[in-house]
mmCIF file of C-alpha atoms in Angstrom:
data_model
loop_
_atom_site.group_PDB
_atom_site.id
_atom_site.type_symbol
_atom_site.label_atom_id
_atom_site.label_comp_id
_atom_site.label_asym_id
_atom_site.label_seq_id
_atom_site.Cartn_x
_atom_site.Cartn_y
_atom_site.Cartn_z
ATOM 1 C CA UNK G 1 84.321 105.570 59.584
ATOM 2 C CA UNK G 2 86.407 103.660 62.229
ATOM 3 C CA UNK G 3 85.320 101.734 64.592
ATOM 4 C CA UNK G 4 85.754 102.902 68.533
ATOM 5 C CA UNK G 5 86.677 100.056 70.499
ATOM 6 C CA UNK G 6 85.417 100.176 74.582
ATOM 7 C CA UNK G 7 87.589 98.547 76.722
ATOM 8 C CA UNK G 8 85.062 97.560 79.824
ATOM 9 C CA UNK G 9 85.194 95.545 82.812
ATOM 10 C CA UNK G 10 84.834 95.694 86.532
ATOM 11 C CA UNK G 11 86.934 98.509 88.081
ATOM 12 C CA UNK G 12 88.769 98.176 91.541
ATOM 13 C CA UNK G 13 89.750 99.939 94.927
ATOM 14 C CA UNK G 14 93.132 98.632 94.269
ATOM 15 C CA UNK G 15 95.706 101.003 92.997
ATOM 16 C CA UNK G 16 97.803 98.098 91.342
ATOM 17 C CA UNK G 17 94.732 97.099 90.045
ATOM 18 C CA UNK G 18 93.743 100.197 88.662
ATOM 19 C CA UNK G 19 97.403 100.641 87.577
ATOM 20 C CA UNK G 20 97.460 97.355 85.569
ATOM 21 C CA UNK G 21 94.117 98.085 84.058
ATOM 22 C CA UNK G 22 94.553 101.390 82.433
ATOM 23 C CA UNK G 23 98.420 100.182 81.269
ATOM 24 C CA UNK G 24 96.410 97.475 79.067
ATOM 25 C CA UNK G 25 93.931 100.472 77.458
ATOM 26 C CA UNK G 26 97.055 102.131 76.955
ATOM 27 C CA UNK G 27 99.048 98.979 74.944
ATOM 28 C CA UNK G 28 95.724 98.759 73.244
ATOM 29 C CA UNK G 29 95.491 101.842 71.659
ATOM 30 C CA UNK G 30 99.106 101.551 70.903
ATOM 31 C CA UNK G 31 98.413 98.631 69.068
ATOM 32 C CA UNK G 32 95.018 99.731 67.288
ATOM 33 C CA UNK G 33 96.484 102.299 64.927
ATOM 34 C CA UNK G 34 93.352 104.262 63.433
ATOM 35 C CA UNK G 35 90.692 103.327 65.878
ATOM 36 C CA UNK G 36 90.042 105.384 69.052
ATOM 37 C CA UNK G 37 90.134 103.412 72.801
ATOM 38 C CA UNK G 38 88.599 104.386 75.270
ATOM 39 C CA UNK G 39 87.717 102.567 78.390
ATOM 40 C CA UNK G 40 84.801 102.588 80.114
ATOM 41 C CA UNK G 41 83.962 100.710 83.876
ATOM 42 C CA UNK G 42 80.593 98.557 85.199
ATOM 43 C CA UNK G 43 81.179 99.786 88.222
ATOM 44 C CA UNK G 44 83.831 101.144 91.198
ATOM 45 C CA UNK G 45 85.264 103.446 89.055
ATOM 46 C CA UNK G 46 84.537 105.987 86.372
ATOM 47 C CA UNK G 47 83.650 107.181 83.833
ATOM 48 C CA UNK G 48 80.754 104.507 83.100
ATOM 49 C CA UNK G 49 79.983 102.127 80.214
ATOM 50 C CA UNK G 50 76.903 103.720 80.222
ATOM 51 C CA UNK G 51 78.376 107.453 80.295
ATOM 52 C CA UNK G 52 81.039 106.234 77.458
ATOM 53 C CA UNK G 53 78.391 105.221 75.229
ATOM 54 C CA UNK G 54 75.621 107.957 75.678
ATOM 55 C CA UNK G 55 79.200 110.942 74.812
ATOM 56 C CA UNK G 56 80.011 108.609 71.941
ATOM 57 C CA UNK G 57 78.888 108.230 68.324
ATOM 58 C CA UNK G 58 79.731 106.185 65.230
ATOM 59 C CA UNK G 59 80.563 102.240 65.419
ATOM 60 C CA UNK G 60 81.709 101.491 68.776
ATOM 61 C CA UNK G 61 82.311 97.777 69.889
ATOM 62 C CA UNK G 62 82.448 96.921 73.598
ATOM 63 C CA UNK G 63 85.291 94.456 74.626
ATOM 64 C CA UNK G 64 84.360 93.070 77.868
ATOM 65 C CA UNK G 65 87.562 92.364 80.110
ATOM 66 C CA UNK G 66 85.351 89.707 81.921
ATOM 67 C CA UNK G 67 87.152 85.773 82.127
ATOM 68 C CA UNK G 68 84.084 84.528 82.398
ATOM 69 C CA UNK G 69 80.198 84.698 82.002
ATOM 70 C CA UNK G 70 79.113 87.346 84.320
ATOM 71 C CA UNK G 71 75.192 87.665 84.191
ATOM 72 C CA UNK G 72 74.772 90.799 85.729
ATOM 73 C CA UNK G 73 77.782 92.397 83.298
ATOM 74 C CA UNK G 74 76.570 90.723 80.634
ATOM 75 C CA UNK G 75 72.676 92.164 80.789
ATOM 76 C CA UNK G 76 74.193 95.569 81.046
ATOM 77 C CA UNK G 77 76.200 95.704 78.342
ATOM 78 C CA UNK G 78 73.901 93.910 76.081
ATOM 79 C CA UNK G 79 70.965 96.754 77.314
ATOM 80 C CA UNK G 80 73.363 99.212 76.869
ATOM 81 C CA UNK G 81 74.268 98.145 73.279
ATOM 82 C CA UNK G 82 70.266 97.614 72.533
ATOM 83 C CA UNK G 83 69.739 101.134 73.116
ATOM 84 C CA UNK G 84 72.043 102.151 69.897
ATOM 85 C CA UNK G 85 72.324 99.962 66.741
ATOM 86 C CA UNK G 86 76.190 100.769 65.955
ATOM 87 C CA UNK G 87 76.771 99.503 68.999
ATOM 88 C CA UNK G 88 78.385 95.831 69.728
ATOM 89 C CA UNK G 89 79.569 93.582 72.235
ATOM 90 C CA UNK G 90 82.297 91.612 71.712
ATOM 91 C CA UNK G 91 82.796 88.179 73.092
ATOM 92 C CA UNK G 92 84.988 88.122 76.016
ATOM 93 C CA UNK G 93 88.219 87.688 76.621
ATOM 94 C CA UNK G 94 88.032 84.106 78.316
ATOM 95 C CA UNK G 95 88.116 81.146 78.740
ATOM 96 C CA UNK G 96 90.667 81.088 76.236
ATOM 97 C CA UNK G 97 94.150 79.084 75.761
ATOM 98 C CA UNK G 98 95.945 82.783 76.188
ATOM 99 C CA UNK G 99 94.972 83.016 79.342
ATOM 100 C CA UNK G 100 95.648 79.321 79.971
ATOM 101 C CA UNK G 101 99.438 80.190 78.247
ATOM 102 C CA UNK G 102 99.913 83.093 80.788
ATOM 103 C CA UNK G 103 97.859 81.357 83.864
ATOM 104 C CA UNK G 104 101.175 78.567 83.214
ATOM 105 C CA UNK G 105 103.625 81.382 82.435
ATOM 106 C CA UNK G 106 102.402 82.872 86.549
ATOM 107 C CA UNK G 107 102.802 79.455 87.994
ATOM 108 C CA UNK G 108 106.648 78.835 86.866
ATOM 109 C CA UNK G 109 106.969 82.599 87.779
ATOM 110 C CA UNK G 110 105.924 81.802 91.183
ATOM 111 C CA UNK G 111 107.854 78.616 91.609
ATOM 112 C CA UNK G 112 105.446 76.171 91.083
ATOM 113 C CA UNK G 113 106.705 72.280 90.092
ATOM 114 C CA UNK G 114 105.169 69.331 88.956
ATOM 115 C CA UNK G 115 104.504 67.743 91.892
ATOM 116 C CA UNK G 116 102.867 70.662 93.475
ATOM 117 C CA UNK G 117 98.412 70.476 93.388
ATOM 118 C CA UNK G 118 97.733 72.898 91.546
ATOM 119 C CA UNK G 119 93.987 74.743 92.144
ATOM 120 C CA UNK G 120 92.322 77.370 90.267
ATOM 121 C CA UNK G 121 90.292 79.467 91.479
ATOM 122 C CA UNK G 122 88.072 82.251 90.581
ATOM 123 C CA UNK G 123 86.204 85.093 92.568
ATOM 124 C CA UNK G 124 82.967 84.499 91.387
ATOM 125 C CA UNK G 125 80.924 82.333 88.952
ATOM 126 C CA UNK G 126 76.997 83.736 89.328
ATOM 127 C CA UNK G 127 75.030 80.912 87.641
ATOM 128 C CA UNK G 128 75.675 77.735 85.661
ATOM 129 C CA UNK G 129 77.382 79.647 82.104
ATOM 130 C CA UNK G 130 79.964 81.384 84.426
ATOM 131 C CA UNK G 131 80.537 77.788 86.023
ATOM 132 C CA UNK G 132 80.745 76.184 82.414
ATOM 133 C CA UNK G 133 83.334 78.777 81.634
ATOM 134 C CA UNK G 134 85.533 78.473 84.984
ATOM 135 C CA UNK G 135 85.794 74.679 84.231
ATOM 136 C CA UNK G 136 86.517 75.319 80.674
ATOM 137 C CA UNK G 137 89.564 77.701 82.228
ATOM 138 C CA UNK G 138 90.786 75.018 84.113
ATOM 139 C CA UNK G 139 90.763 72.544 81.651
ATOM 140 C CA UNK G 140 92.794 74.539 79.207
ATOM 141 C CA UNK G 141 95.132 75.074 82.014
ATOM 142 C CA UNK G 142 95.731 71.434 82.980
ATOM 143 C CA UNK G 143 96.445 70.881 79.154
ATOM 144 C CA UNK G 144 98.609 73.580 79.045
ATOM 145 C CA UNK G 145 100.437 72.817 82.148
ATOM 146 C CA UNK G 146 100.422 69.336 80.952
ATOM 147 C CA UNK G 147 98.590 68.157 85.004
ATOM 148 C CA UNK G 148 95.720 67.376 86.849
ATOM 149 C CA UNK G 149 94.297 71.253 87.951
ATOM 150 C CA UNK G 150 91.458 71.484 90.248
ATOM 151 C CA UNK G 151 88.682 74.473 90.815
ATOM 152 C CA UNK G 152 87.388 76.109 93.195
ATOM 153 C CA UNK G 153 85.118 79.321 93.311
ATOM 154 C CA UNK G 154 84.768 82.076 96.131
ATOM 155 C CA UNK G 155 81.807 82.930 95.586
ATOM 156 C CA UNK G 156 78.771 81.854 93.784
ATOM 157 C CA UNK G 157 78.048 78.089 92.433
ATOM 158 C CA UNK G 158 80.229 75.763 91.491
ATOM 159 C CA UNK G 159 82.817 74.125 94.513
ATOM 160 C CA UNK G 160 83.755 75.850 97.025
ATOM 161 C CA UNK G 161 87.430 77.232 97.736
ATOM 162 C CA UNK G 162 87.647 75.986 101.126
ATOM 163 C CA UNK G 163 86.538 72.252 99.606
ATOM 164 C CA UNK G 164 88.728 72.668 97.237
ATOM 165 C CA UNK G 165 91.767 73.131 98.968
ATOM 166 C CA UNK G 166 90.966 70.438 101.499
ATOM 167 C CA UNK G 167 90.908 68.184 98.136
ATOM 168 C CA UNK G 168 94.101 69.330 96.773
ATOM 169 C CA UNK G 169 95.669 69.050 100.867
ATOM 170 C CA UNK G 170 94.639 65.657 100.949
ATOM 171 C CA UNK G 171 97.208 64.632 98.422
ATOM 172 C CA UNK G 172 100.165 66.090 100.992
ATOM 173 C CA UNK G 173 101.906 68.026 98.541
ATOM 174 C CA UNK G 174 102.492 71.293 98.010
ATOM 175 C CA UNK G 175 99.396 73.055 97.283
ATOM 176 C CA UNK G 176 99.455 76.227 94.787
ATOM 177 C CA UNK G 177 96.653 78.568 93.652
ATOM 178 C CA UNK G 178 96.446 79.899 90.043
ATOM 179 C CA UNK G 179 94.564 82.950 90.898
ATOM 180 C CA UNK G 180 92.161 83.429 87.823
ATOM 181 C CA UNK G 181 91.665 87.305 87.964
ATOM 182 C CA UNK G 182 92.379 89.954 85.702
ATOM 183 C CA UNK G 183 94.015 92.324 88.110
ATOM 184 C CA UNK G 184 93.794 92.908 91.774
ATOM 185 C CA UNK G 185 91.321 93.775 93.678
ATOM 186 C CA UNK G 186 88.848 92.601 96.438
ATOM 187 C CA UNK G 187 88.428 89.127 94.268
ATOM 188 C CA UNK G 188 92.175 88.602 94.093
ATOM 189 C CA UNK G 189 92.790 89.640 97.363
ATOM 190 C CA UNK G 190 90.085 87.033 98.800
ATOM 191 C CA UNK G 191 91.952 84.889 96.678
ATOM 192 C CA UNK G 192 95.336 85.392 98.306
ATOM 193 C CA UNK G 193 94.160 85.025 101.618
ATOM 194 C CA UNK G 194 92.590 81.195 101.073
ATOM 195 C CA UNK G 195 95.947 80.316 102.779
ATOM 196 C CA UNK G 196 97.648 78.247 100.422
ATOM 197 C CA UNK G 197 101.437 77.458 100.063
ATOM 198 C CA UNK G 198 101.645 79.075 97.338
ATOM 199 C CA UNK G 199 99.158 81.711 95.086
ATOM 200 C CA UNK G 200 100.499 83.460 91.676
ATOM 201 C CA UNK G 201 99.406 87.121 90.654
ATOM 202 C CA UNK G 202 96.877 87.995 88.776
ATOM 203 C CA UNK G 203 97.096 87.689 84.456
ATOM 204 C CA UNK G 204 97.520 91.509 84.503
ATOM 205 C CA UNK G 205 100.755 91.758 86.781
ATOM 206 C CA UNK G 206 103.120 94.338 87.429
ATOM 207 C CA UNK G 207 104.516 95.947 84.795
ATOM 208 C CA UNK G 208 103.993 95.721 80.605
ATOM 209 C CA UNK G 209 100.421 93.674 80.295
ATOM 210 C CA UNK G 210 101.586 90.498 78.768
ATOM 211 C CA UNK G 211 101.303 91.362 74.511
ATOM 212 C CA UNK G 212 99.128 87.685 74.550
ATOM 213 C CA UNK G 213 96.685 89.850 76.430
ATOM 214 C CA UNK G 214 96.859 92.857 74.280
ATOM 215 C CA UNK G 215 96.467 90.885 70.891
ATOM 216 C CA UNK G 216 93.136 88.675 72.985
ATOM 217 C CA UNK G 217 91.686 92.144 73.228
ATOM 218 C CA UNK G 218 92.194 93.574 69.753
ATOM 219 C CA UNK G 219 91.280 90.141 68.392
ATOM 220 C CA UNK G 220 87.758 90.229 70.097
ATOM 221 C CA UNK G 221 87.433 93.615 68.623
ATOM 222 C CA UNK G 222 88.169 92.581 65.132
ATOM 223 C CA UNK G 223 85.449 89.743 65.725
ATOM 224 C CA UNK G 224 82.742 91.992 65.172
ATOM 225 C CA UNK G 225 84.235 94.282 62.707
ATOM 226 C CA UNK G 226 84.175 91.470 60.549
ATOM 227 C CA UNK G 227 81.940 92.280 57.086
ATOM 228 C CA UNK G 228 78.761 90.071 57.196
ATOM 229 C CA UNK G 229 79.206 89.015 61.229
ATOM 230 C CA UNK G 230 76.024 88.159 63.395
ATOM 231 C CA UNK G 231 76.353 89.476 66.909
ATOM 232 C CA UNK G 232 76.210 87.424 69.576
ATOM 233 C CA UNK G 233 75.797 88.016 73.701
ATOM 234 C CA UNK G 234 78.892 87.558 75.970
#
């Protein structure tokens, strides 16, 4: 029997969002010959991870579309997934040098040069193994951008946006934001207001999801449909 692979994250009130979103289910499945993809939402939109997994049956492995440790996300899922033994969670999708190689790929795309500061920042980090992960992000992008990068969080733990950006002005160049989001929304929008010289779109942007993204997905999937794997939380 194949395995059914849930695509879950956090939905959004944006339509681009929302747009970008359900075109990376759709390159998904296009990519996952023989397995059936459905996606499934924590919250904002519908249908429910909860819903999805209670009208399902057979192996089913959750990818969480989550950049970093979210606590609240991640007790969900994991109750969710204790309630029915063929189902897993995946590990998810970041920090990981993909999203480092397309965090770089947004910053030439939005002009950014050398001797610009460069800041990352992400909507939310909830507790110290969402902070770990956001510094983990940003230290795969500085290696990938091949500069200094500095963080900053909007909400949560971790330094503060407006800190960091009085940091990163204090050098007197040009400061831009790599905007560590999935796909708009309320997060990235916060984001894009922070007043910067410069802010990039989200990893999902307009148009075809980045295939990086699409083969991330498919290879957290394949994690767990590994013979002889041992689970682990996200």
């Amino acid at each position: 029997m194949s395995t059914r692979i849930i695509v879950c994250g956090h939905g959004t009130t944006s339509h681009l969002g929302r747009s970008a979103l359900a075109s990376l289910v759709n390159a998904i499945r296009r990519h996952a010959p023989g397995c059936e993809v459905v996606d499934a939402f924590v919250d904002v939109q519908q249908p429910s991870l909860a819903d999805v997994v209670a009208e399902t049956s057979g192996p089913r492995v959750i990818v969480p579309l989550l950049l970093n440790h979210d606590c609240a996300t991640a007790r969900l899922m994991n109750e969710v997934a204790a309630d029915d033994p063929l189902v897993r969670v995946a590990p998810a999708m970041g920090p990981d040098w993909v999203l480092a190689e397309i965090g770089v790929r947004r910053l030439i795309e939005a002009g950014a040069k050398p001797s610009d500061t460069i800041v990352m920042v992400a909507p939310q980090a909830d507790g110290s193994k969402a902070l770990a992960d956001v510094s983990k992000a940003a230290r795969l992008l500085s290696a990938v951008w091949g500069g200094p990068v500095h963080v900053g969080v909007v909400d949560g733990v971790g330094t503060p946006v407006e800190d960091a950006l009085d940091v990163a002005r204090a050098h007197s160049h040009r400061v831009v934001v790599s905007m560590y989001a999935l796909a708009s929304g309320e997060g990235a929008s916060a984001i894009g207001r922070l007043g910067a010289d410069v802010v990039t779109a989200p990893l999902l942007g307009a148009g075809a999801p980045d295939p990086r993204l699409v083969s991330l997905a498919l290879e957290r999937a394949r994690v767990l449909q590994a013979p002889g794997h041992v689970d682990s939380a996200i």
